[in-house]
Amino acid sequence: MTDDSTNAGRRRFLVGSTSIVGSAGVIGAAVPFVGSWNPSAKARAAGAPVRIDISRLQSGEMLGPIPAWRGQPIFIIKRSDELLSVLNEDPDRLADPDSTEPEQPQYAQNEFRSRTPDLMVLVGLCPHLFCSPIPHIELKPEPFDTEWRGGFFCPCHGSRFDLAGRVYSGSPASRNMEVPPYSFEGNDVLVIGVDEENAA
Ligand code: FES
């Protein structure tokens, strides 16, 4: 018998590769192409933008890792109100709680490190030596932290990050995880690699 909690667990990590849509347009999604910004020649040379269908992503779930943009994995998390409420309750545990270092675009230099509070977009690499951190989204004790408040744990050398990708003080990593440039096409398509600063 399958209860709601089991379903929630299964849904928590969706298979990212099935949700990537084509870079030349939107495939498999009933969302018209509405290009607000077009990538500059410089941005195209560095790596084509990637469009990702986020229409099925529900609160408390993560999409990814998606080996999508410039060969880097992308994490997309839709944070619930509960996850957002604990995000800034103890900034002293973080090395750079205000994101003063340039690991994010300007529009993500805020208390949530994102354009919209709920949707977190990260390059899924640890800034220490570039292992891919493991998502531990739920608010529950973990072997590496009995008061875990959700986030990412890097198994290589033990760096810990919160659900905004901010590194915990004392971790081998000294910087927050990177927020890539991103924008939206309508409500359902996330575009990695294109924004106000990476436009024609
Ligand atoms: S690569 Fe993540 S802690 Fe070293």
Short mmCIF file of C-alpha atoms and ligand atoms in Angstrom, two decimals:
data_model
loop_
_atom_site.label_atom_id
_atom_site.label_comp_id
_atom_site.label_asym_id
_atom_site.label_seq_id
_atom_site.Cartn_x
_atom_site.Cartn_y
_atom_site.Cartn_z
CA MET A 1 0.00 0.00 0.00
CA THR A 2 1.29 3.43 -0.88
CA ASP A 3 0.56 6.33 1.41
CA ASP A 4 0.96 10.04 0.81
CA SER A 5 4.35 10.24 2.49
CA THR A 6 5.72 7.51 0.24
CA ASN A 7 4.45 9.32 -2.81
CA ALA A 8 6.01 12.52 -1.57
CA GLY A 9 9.34 10.75 -1.15
CA ARG A 10 9.23 9.36 -4.65
CA ARG A 11 8.35 12.73 -6.08
CA ARG A 12 11.03 14.60 -4.20
CA PHE A 13 13.76 13.92 -6.73
CA LEU A 14 12.40 14.13 -10.21
CA VAL A 15 14.42 12.94 -13.15
CA GLY A 16 15.87 16.11 -14.57
CA SER A 17 16.78 14.82 -18.00
CA THR A 18 13.15 14.20 -18.89
CA SER A 19 12.26 17.76 -18.11
CA ILE A 20 14.86 19.55 -20.17
CA VAL A 21 13.39 21.17 -23.20
CA GLY A 22 15.20 21.90 -26.42
CA SER A 23 17.47 24.90 -26.68
CA ALA A 24 15.92 25.83 -30.02
CA GLY A 25 12.41 25.96 -28.60
CA VAL A 26 10.12 24.32 -26.11
CA ILE A 27 9.57 20.61 -26.67
CA GLY A 28 6.80 18.74 -24.95
CA ALA A 29 5.42 21.74 -23.13
CA ALA A 30 2.33 23.76 -23.98
CA VAL A 31 4.14 27.00 -23.33
CA PRO A 32 4.72 29.37 -26.21
CA PHE A 33 8.20 30.69 -26.76
CA VAL A 34 8.27 34.18 -25.36
CA GLY A 35 11.82 35.40 -25.63
CA SER A 36 12.32 38.40 -23.40
CA TRP A 37 16.07 38.30 -23.82
CA ASN A 38 18.27 36.75 -26.44
CA PRO A 39 21.76 35.56 -25.56
CA SER A 40 24.64 37.69 -26.79
CA ALA A 41 27.29 36.24 -29.10
CA LYS A 42 29.63 36.13 -26.13
CA ALA A 43 27.11 34.19 -24.04
CA ARG A 44 26.39 31.77 -26.88
CA ALA A 45 30.09 31.09 -27.36
CA ALA A 46 30.44 30.26 -23.67
CA GLY A 47 27.57 27.75 -23.77
CA ALA A 48 24.06 27.65 -25.14
CA PRO A 49 21.23 28.51 -22.77
CA VAL A 50 19.14 25.60 -21.53
CA ARG A 51 15.36 25.66 -21.14
CA ILE A 52 13.86 23.48 -18.44
CA ASP A 53 10.19 22.64 -17.94
CA ILE A 54 9.40 23.32 -14.29
CA SER A 55 5.62 22.96 -14.59
CA ARG A 56 5.51 19.70 -12.58
CA LEU A 57 7.84 20.81 -9.82
CA GLN A 58 5.91 20.98 -6.57
CA SER A 59 6.63 22.59 -3.24
CA GLY A 60 9.32 20.74 -1.28
CA GLU A 61 10.70 19.00 -4.37
CA MET A 62 13.94 19.16 -6.28
CA LEU A 63 14.54 18.84 -10.00
CA GLY A 64 17.96 17.54 -10.84
CA PRO A 65 20.82 17.20 -10.84
CA ILE A 66 20.48 18.20 -14.47
CA PRO A 67 23.77 17.96 -16.37
CA ALA A 68 22.65 20.88 -18.37
CA TRP A 69 24.47 24.13 -18.56
CA ARG A 70 28.08 24.35 -19.74
CA GLY A 71 28.47 20.74 -18.63
CA GLN A 72 27.65 21.67 -15.05
CA PRO A 73 24.88 20.06 -13.00
CA ILE A 74 21.98 22.33 -12.12
CA PHE A 75 19.86 21.98 -8.99
CA ILE A 76 16.33 23.45 -8.97
CA ILE A 77 14.44 23.36 -5.67
CA LYS A 78 10.96 24.63 -5.00
CA ARG A 79 11.16 25.59 -1.34
CA SER A 80 8.06 25.30 0.78
CA ASP A 81 6.95 28.00 3.23
CA GLU A 82 8.34 25.82 6.02
CA LEU A 83 11.74 25.55 4.33
CA LEU A 84 11.79 29.31 3.71
CA SER A 85 10.85 30.07 7.30
CA VAL A 86 13.97 28.39 8.71
CA LEU A 87 16.34 29.70 6.08
CA ASN A 88 17.45 32.81 7.93
CA GLU A 89 16.73 31.86 11.52
CA ASP A 90 20.43 31.41 12.44
CA PRO A 91 22.71 33.38 10.09
CA ASP A 92 25.67 33.03 12.48
CA ARG A 93 26.15 29.44 11.34
CA LEU A 94 26.92 30.66 7.81
CA ALA A 95 30.20 32.00 6.43
CA ASP A 96 28.57 34.55 4.08
CA PRO A 97 24.89 34.85 5.06
CA ASP A 98 24.36 38.07 3.09
CA SER A 99 25.98 36.75 -0.11
CA THR A 100 28.53 39.54 -0.21
CA GLU A 101 30.87 37.53 -2.45
CA PRO A 102 30.06 37.49 -6.19
CA GLU A 103 28.66 33.95 -6.40
CA GLN A 104 25.28 35.10 -7.67
CA PRO A 105 23.76 37.60 -10.11
CA GLN A 106 22.61 40.87 -8.60
CA TYR A 107 18.95 39.85 -8.65
CA ALA A 108 19.80 36.89 -6.42
CA GLN A 109 21.72 38.90 -3.84
CA ASN A 110 18.90 38.85 -1.33
CA GLU A 111 17.80 36.85 1.69
CA PHE A 112 16.64 33.94 -0.50
CA ARG A 113 19.41 34.10 -3.17
CA SER A 114 16.77 33.85 -5.88
CA ARG A 115 14.52 35.88 -8.18
CA THR A 116 11.40 34.53 -6.51
CA PRO A 117 11.52 33.37 -2.89
CA ASP A 118 10.43 29.80 -3.49
CA LEU A 119 12.47 28.74 -6.52
CA MET A 120 16.19 28.12 -5.86
CA VAL A 121 18.50 27.63 -8.83
CA LEU A 122 22.08 26.52 -8.20
CA VAL A 123 25.09 25.16 -10.01
CA GLY A 124 25.34 21.80 -8.26
CA LEU A 125 29.06 21.91 -7.55
CA CYS A 126 30.92 22.38 -4.29
CA PRO A 127 33.17 25.46 -4.49
CA HIS A 128 35.92 23.58 -2.59
CA LEU A 129 37.14 21.04 -5.18
CA PHE A 130 33.99 20.75 -7.30
CA CYS A 131 32.39 17.52 -6.12
CA SER A 132 28.61 17.51 -6.47
CA PRO A 133 26.94 17.97 -3.07
CA ILE A 134 24.12 15.61 -2.08
CA PRO A 135 20.72 17.24 -1.48
CA HIS A 136 19.18 16.67 1.96
CA ILE A 137 16.10 18.86 1.63
CA GLU A 138 14.01 17.77 4.59
CA LEU A 139 14.15 19.30 8.05
CA LYS A 140 15.30 16.26 10.00
CA PRO A 141 18.42 15.10 11.82
CA GLU A 142 21.16 13.79 9.56
CA PRO A 143 24.28 11.78 10.49
CA PHE A 144 26.43 14.84 9.78
CA ASP A 145 24.16 17.29 11.66
CA THR A 146 21.57 16.43 14.29
CA GLU A 147 19.92 19.85 13.85
CA TRP A 148 19.89 19.84 10.06
CA ARG A 149 17.68 22.55 8.52
CA GLY A 150 17.75 21.35 4.94
CA GLY A 151 20.42 21.89 2.33
CA PHE A 152 23.34 20.09 0.74
CA PHE A 153 26.17 17.96 2.07
CA CYS A 154 29.36 17.43 0.09
CA PRO A 155 30.60 13.88 0.70
CA CYS A 156 34.13 14.56 -0.52
CA HIS A 157 35.39 16.60 2.44
CA GLY A 158 32.25 17.42 4.41
CA SER A 159 31.24 20.92 3.33
CA ARG A 160 27.67 21.81 4.26
CA PHE A 161 25.35 24.29 2.54
CA ASP A 162 21.89 25.55 3.40
CA LEU A 163 18.88 25.55 1.06
CA ALA A 164 20.10 28.80 -0.47
CA GLY A 165 23.48 27.21 -1.25
CA ARG A 166 25.23 29.23 1.46
CA VAL A 167 28.19 27.50 3.01
CA TYR A 168 28.30 26.76 6.73
CA SER A 169 31.15 28.26 8.71
CA GLY A 170 33.96 25.79 9.29
CA SER A 171 33.41 23.91 6.04
CA PRO A 172 36.36 23.15 3.74
CA ALA A 173 34.57 25.24 1.10
CA SER A 174 34.95 28.96 1.76
CA ARG A 175 32.39 30.28 -0.74
CA ASN A 176 28.68 29.87 -1.33
CA MET A 177 27.48 27.66 -4.18
CA GLU A 178 27.07 29.52 -7.46
CA VAL A 179 23.73 30.83 -8.69
CA PRO A 180 23.81 30.75 -12.51
CA PRO A 181 22.24 33.50 -14.62
CA TYR A 182 18.62 32.59 -15.29
CA SER A 183 15.26 33.94 -16.38
CA PHE A 184 11.76 32.70 -17.11
CA GLU A 185 9.64 32.19 -20.19
CA GLY A 186 6.09 32.34 -18.92
CA ASN A 187 5.35 30.46 -15.71
CA ASP A 188 6.59 27.02 -16.70
CA VAL A 189 9.96 27.34 -18.41
CA LEU A 190 13.19 28.23 -16.67
CA VAL A 191 16.05 29.41 -18.88
CA ILE A 192 19.57 28.87 -17.58
CA GLY A 193 22.23 31.12 -19.07
CA VAL A 194 20.10 34.07 -20.15
CA ASP A 195 19.24 37.12 -18.10
CA GLU A 196 19.42 40.90 -18.18
CA GLU A 197 23.21 40.84 -18.11
CA ASN A 198 23.63 38.03 -20.65
CA ALA A 199 21.44 39.44 -23.38
CA ALA A 200 22.00 40.88 -26.80
S1 FES B 1 34.89 19.12 -2.77
FE1 FES B 1 33.23 19.53 -1.42
S2 FES B 1 34.16 19.61 0.50
FE2 FES B 1 35.83 19.28 -0.84
#
